[in-house]
Short mmCIF file of C-alpha atoms in Angstrom, two decimals:
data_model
loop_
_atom_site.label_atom_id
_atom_site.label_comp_id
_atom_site.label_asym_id
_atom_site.label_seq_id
_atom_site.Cartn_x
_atom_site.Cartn_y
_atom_site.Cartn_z
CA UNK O 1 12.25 -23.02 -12.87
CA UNK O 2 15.75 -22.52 -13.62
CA UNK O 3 17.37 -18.85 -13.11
CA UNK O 4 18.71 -17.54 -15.94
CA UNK O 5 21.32 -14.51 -15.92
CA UNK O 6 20.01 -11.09 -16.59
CA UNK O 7 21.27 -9.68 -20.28
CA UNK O 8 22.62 -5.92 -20.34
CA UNK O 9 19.39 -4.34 -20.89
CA UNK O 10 17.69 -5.71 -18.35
CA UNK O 11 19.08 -3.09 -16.06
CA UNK O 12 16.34 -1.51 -13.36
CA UNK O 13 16.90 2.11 -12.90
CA UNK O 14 16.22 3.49 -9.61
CA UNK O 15 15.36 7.58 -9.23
CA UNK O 16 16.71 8.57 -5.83
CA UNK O 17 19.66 7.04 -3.84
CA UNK O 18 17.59 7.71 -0.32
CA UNK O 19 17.17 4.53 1.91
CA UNK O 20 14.32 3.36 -0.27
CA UNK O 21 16.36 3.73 -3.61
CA UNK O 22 19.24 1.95 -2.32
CA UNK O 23 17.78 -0.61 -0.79
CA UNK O 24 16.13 -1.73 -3.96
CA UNK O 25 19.82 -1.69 -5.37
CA UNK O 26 20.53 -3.65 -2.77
CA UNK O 27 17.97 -6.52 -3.01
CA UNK O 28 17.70 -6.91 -6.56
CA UNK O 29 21.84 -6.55 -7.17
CA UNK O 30 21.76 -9.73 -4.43
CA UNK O 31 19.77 -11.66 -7.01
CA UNK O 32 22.15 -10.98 -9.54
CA UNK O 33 19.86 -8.30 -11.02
CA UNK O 34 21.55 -4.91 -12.33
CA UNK O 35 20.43 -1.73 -11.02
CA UNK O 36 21.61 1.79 -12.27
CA UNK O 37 20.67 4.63 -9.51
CA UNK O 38 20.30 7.99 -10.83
CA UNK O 39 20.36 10.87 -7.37
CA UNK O 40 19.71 14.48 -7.71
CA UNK O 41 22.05 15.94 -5.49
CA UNK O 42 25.77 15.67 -5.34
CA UNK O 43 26.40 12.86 -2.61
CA UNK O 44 24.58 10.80 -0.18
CA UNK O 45 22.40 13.40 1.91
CA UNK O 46 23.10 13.12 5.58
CA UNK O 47 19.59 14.00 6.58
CA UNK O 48 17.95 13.29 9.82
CA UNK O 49 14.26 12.41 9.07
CA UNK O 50 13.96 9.41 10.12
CA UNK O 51 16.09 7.51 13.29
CA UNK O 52 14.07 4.54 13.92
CA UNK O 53 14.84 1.22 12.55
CA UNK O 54 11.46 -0.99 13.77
CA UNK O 55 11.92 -4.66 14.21
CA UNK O 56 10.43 -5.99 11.52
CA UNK O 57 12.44 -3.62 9.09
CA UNK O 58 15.78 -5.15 10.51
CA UNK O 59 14.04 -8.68 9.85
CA UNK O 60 13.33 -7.72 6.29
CA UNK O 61 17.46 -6.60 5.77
CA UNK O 62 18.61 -9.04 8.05
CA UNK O 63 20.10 -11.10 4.86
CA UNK O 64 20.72 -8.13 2.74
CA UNK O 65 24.19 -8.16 5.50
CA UNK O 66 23.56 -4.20 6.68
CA UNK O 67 22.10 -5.11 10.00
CA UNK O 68 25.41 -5.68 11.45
CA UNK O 69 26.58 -1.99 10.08
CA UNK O 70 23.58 -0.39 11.49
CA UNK O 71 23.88 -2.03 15.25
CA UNK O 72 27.48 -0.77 15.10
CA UNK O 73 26.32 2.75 14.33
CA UNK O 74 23.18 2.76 16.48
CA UNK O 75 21.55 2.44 19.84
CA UNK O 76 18.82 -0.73 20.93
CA UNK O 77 15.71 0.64 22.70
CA UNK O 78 14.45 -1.64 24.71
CA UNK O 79 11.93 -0.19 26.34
CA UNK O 80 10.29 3.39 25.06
CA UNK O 81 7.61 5.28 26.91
CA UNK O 82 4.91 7.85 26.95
CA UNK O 83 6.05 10.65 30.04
CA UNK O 84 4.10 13.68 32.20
CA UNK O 85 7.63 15.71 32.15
CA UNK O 86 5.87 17.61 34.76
CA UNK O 87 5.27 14.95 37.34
CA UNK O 88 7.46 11.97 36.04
CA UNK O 89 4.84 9.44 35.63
CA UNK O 90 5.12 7.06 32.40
CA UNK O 91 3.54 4.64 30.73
CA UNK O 92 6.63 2.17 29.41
CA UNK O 93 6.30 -0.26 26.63
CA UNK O 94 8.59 -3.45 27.10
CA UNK O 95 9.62 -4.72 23.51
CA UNK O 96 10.81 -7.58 25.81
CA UNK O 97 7.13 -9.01 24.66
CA UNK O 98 8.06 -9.70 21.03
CA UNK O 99 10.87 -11.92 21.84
CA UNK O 100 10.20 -15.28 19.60
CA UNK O 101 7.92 -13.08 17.18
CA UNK O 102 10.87 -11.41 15.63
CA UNK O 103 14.86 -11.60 15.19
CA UNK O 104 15.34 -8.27 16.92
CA UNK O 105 12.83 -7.10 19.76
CA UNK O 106 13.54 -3.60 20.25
CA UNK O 107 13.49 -0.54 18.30
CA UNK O 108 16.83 0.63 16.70
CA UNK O 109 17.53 4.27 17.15
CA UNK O 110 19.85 5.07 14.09
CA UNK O 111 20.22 8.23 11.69
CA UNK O 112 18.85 7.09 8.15
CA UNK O 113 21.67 7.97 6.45
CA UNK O 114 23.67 4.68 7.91
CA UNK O 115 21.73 2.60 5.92
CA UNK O 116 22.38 4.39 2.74
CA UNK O 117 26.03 4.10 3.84
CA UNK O 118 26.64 0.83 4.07
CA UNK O 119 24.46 -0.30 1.67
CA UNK O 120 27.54 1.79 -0.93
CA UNK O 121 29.67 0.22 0.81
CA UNK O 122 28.32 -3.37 0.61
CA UNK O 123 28.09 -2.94 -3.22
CA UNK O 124 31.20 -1.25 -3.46
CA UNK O 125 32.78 -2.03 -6.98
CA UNK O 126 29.80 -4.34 -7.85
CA UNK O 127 29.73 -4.79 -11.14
CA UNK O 128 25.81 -5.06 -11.45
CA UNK O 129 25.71 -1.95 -9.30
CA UNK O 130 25.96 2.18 -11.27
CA UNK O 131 25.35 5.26 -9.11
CA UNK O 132 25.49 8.67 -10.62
CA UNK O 133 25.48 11.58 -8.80
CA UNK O 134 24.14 15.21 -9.64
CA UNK O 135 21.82 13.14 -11.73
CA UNK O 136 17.95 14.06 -11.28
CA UNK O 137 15.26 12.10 -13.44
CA UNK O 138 13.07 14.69 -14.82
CA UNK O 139 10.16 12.23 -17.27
CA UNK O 140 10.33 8.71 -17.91
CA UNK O 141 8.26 6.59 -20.81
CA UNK O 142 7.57 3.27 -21.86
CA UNK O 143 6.87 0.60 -24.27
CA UNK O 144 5.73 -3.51 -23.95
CA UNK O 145 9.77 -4.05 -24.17
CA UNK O 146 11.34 -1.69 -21.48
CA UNK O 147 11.56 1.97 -20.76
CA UNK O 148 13.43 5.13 -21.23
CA UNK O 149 14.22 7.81 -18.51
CA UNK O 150 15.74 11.59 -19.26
CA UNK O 151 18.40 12.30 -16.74
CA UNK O 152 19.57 16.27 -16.22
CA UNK O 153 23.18 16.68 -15.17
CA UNK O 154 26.08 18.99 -15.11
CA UNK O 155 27.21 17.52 -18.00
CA UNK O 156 23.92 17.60 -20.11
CA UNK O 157 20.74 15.83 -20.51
CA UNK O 158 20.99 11.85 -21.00
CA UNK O 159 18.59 9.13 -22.07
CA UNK O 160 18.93 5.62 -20.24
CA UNK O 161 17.18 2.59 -21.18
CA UNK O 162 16.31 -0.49 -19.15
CA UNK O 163 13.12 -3.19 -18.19
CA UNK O 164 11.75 -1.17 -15.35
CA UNK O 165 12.26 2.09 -13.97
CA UNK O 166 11.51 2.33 -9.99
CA UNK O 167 10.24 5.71 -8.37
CA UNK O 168 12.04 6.16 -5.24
CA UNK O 169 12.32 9.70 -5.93
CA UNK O 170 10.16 11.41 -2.83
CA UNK O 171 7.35 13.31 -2.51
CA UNK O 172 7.73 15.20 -5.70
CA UNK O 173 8.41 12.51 -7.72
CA UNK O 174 8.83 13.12 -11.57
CA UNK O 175 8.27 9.35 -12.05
CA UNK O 176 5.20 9.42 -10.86
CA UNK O 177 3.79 12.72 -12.48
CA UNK O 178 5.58 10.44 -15.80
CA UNK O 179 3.12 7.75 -14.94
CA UNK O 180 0.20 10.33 -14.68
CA UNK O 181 -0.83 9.21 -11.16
CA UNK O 182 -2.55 11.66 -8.65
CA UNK O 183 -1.25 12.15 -5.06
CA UNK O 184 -4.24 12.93 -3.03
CA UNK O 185 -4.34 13.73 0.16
CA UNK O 186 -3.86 16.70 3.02
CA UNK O 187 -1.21 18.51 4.34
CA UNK O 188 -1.00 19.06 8.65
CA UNK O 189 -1.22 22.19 9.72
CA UNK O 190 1.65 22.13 12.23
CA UNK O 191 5.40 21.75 11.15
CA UNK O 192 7.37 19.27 12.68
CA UNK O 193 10.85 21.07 13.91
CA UNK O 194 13.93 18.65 14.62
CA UNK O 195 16.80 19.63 16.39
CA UNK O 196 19.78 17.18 17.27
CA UNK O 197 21.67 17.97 20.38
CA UNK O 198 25.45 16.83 21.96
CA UNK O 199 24.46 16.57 25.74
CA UNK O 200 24.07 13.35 28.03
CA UNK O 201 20.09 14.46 28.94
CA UNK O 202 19.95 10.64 29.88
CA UNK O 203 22.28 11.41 32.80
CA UNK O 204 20.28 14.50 34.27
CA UNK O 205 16.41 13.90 33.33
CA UNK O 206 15.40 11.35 35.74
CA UNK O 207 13.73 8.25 34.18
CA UNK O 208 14.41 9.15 30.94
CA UNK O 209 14.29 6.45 28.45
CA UNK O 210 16.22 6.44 24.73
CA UNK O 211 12.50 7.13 23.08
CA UNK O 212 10.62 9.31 24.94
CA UNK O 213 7.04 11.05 24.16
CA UNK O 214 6.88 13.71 26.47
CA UNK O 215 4.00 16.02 27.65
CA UNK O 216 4.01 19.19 29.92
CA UNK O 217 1.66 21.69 30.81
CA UNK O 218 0.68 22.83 27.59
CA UNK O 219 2.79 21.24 24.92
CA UNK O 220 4.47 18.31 23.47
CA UNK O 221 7.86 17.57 22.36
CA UNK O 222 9.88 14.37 21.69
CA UNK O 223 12.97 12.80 22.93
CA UNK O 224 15.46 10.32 20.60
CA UNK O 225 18.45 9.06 21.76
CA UNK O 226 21.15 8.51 18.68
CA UNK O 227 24.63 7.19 19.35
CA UNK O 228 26.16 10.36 19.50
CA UNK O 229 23.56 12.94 20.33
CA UNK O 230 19.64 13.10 21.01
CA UNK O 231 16.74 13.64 18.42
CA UNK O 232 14.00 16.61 20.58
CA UNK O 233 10.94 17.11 18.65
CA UNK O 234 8.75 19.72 18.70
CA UNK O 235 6.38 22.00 16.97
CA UNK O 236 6.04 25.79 16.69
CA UNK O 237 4.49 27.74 20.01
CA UNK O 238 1.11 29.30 18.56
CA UNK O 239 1.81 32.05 16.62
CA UNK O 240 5.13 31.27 15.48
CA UNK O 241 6.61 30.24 12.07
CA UNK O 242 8.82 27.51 11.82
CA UNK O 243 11.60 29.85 10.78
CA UNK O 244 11.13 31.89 13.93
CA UNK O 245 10.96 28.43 16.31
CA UNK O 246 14.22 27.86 14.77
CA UNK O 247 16.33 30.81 15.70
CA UNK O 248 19.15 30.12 17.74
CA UNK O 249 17.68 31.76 20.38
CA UNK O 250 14.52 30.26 20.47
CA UNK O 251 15.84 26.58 20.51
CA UNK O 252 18.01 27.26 23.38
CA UNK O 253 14.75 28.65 24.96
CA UNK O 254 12.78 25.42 24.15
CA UNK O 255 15.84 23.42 25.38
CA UNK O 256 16.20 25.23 28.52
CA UNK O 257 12.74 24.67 29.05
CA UNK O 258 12.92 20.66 28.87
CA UNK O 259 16.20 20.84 31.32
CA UNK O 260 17.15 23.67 32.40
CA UNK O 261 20.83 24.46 32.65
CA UNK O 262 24.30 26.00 32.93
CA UNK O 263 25.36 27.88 29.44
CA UNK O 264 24.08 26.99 26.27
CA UNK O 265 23.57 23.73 24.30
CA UNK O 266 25.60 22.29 21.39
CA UNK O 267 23.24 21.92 18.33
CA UNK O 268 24.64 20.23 15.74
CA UNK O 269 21.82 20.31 13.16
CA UNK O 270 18.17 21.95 12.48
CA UNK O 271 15.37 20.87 10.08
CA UNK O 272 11.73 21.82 9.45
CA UNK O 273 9.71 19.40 8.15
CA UNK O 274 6.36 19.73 6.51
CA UNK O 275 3.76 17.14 7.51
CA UNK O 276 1.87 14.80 4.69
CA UNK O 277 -0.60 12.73 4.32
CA UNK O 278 -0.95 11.29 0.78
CA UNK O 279 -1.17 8.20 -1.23
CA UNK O 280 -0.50 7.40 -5.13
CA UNK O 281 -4.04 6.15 -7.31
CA UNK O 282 -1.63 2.79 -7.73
CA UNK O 283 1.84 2.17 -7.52
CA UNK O 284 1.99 0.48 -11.00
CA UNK O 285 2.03 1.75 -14.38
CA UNK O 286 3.50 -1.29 -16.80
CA UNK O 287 7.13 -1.20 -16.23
CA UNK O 288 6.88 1.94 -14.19
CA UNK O 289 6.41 1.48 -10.39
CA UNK O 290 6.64 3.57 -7.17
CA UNK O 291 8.30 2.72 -3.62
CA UNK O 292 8.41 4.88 -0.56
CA UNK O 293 7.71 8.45 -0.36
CA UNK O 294 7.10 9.10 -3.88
CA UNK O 295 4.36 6.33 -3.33
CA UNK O 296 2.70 7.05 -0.28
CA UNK O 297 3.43 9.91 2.52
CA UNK O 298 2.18 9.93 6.39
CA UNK O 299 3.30 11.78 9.66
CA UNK O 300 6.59 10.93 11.21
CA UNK O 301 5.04 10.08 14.49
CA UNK O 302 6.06 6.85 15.33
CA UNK O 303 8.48 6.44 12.95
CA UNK O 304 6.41 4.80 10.08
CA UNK O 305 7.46 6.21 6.99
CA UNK O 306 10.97 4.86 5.96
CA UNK O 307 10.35 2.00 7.20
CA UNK O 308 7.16 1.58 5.21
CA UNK O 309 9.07 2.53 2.81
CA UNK O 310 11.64 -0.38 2.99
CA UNK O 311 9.14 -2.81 3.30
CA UNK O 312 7.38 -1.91 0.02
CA UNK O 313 11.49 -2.06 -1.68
CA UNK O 314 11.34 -5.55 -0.41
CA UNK O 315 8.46 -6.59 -1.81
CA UNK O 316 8.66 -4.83 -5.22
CA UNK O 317 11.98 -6.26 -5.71
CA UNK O 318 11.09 -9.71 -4.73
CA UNK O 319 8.48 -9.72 -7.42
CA UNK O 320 10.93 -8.23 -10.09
CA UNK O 321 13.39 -10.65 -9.41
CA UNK O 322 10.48 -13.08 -9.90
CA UNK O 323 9.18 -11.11 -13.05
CA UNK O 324 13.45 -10.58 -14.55
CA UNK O 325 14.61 -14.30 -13.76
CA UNK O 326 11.88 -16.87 -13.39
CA UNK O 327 9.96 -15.56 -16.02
CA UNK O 328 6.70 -14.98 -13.84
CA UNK O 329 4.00 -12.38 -15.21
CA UNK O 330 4.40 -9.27 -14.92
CA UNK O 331 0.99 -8.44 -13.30
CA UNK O 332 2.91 -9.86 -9.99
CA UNK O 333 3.77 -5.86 -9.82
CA UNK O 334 -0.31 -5.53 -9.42
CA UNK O 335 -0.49 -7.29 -6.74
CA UNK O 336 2.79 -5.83 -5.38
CA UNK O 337 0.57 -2.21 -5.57
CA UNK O 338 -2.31 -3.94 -3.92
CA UNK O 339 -0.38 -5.59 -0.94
CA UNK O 340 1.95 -2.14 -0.42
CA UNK O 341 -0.52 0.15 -0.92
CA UNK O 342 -3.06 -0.97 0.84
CA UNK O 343 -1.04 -1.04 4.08
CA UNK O 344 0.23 2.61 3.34
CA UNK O 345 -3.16 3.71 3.48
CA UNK O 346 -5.25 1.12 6.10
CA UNK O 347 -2.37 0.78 8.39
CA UNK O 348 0.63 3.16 8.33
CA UNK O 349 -1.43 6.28 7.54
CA UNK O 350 -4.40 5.69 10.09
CA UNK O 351 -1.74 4.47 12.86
CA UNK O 352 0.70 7.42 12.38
CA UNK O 353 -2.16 10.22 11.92
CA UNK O 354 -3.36 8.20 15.78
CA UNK O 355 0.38 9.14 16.74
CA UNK O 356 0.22 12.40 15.83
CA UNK O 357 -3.24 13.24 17.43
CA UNK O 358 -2.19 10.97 20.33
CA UNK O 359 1.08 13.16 20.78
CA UNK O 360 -0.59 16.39 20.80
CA UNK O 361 -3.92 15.89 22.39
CA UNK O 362 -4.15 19.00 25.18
CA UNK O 363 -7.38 19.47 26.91
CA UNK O 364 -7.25 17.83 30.22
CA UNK O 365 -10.53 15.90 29.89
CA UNK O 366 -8.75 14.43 26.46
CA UNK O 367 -5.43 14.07 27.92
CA UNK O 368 -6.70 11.88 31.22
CA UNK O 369 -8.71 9.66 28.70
CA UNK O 370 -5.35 8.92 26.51
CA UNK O 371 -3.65 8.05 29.72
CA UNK O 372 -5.82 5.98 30.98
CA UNK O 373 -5.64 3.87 27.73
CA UNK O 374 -1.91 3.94 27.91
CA UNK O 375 -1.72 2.59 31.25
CA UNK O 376 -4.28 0.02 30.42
CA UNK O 377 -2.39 -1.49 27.64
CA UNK O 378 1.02 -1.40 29.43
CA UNK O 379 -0.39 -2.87 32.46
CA UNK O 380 -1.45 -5.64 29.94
CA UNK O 381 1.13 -8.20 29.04
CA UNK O 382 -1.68 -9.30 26.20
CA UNK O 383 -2.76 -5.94 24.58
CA UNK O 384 0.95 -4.90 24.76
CA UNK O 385 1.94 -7.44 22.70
CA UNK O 386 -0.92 -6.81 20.67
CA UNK O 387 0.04 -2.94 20.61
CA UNK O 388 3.77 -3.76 19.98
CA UNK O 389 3.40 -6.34 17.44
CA UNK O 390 1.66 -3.17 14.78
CA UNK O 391 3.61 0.10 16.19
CA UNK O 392 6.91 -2.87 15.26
CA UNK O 393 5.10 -3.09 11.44
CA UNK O 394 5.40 -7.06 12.39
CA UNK O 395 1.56 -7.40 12.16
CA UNK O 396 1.53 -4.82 8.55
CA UNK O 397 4.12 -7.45 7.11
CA UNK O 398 1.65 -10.17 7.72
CA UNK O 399 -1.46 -8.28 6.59
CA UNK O 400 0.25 -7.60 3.43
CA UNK O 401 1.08 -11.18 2.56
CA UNK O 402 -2.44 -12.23 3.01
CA UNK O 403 -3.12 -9.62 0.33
CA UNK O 404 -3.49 -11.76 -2.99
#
């Protein structure tokens, strides 16, 4: 079938400019589709969240043209491992095994906010492309012929029209409280503290790789390393609030503790991050649909959630570009919902809630049992593959195209 060009109101709006948002924009502008994104706050947040870029997330943008920005601003991993930082020994994964599986084998360690970057900067002056800042989407509704979303600004309310409205609006997202969808789930009792450090720990920690999940005695933290400064994880101490784990003096007391040293450490940011686990009752409503966090939410361990959340922007938009242009049916966003949502919850939720138990597991019984597996699997060439091919999201792509 013939493409047709899009006429004016066929304009998708997009709630949130995150790197779920704009990556829609991106997609669906590339197939000559017009996108208007609405974001709450007054420019692109730099935030930290996520750093990981998995291999089959740079296969899914790799002709979107913003792989080449993000290798320019980021760091391959090549290798990542699990690590006693008592006695040194490690369990190292070789993403050397998914050569000829996937376009990049190795995990990209890169702040999220690159990708929202250059994806601005790809579209630049694009004609089909409208972002409004200071704009937040507050209800949305709908009819068999397109539908309406009220946007609160500076300047005063605002009522936009156009086909479909996407939800890329995180975890309290007013389109999906619009569509009248639940978001059941739980909530982890532990916060997840981030703090992102200047200092070369890759030239004083001994075997230390650029993604490192570290045990010691009686705790856990994590290790990223960014182009220009490294990631630590690490939760609370018992008894502490996150606000308390934060003071200046306490992270130079956790940091001293990792690798201890001369004077203090340069932090150049903080964040506290509550832990979800949570899932949408669908991700369609007629023209109304949801991508990323305001769809589905899991723990950061292992880097899941953004880059679940890319694949689903793929997918949606390749069905609305099907739906817009070709003139396909528009219960193509079902199955959309069932493919996307039925990896959220079967594969990124179960394999990041393993991450997080994995991560924190303490009693020494517990802990000898989850090495023993981890040295099993990397003394495997086979069941690392195997292990690489779904902690890379290569094998969830798969499962969800066999989702009809």
């Amino acid at each position: 079938m013939n493409r047709v060009g899009p006429a004016d109101d066929d304009r998708v709006l997009i709630a949130g400019a995150g790197p779920v948002g704009l990556s829609c924009a991106l997609f669906l502008t590339r197939s000559g589709i017009p996108v208007s994104v609405f974001e709450a706050e007054s420019e692109l947040p730099e935030d930290m969240r996520a750093s990981t870029f998995h291999p089959g997330t740079l296969d899914v943008l790799e002709d979107a043209d913003v792989v080449a920005d993000l290798l320019a601003n980021g760091l391959k991993c090549r290798q990542w491992q699990y690590r006693n930082h008592v006695t040194g020994a490690c369990a190292v994964f070789d993403m050397e095994v998914l050569r000829g599986r996937t376009s990049h084998p190795y995990r990209l360690q890169c702040e999220q906010f690159r990708l929202t970057r250059a994806i601005c900067s790809r579209l630049g002056d694009n004609r089909l492309f409208d972002l409004e800042f200071g704009a937040r989407v507050i209800d949305a509704t709908q009819n068999e012929n397109g539908v309406e979303i009220e946007v609160e600004r500076p300047a005063g309310p605002r009522t936009v029209r156009g086909s479909f409205v996407i939800g890329a609006d995180g975890a309290g997202s007013r389109v999906r409280k619009a569509m009248g969808l639940d978001f059941r789930g739980e909530t982890y009792p532990i916060t997840s503290l981030t703090v992102a450090v200047r200092y070369p720990f890759d030239q004083h920690i001994e075997g230390l790789l650029s993604v490192n999940y570290c045990w010691t005695e009686d705790s856990h933290f994590s290790m990223m390393q960014l182009k220009d400064v490294w990631r630590v994880g690490f939760s609370p101490k018992p008894g502490q609030s996150h606000e308390e784990a934060l003071q200046p003096e306490r992270i130079q007391a956790r940091l001293q503790e990792i690798h201890p040293k001369e004077g203090p450490y340069e932090i150049v940011h903080t964040g506290a991050y509550t832990i979800h686990r949570r899932i949408a009752d669908s991700f369609r409503t007629g023209r109304m649909v949801l991508a990323g966090d305001a769809a589905h939410l899991n723990s950061p361990s292992g880097g899941l959630g953004m880059n679940s959340g890319i694949h689903d922007a793929r997918s949606l938009c390749d069905k609305l570009a099907a739906i817009i242009l070709d003139g396909a049916d528009e219960s193509l966003l079902d199955r959309y919902s069932r493919q996307r949502r039925s990896i959220a919850l079967d594969d990124v939720q179960v394999r990041s809630d393993r991450n997080y138990r994995r991560h924190r597991v303490k009693g020494r019984k517990e802990r000898a049992e989850v090495w023993d597996e981890l040295q099993r699997v990397t003394g495997d060439r086979r069941l690392m593959t195997d292990f690489l091919m779904e902690s890379s999201m290569l094998r969830s792509l798969e499962k969800a195209e066999r989702i009809d």
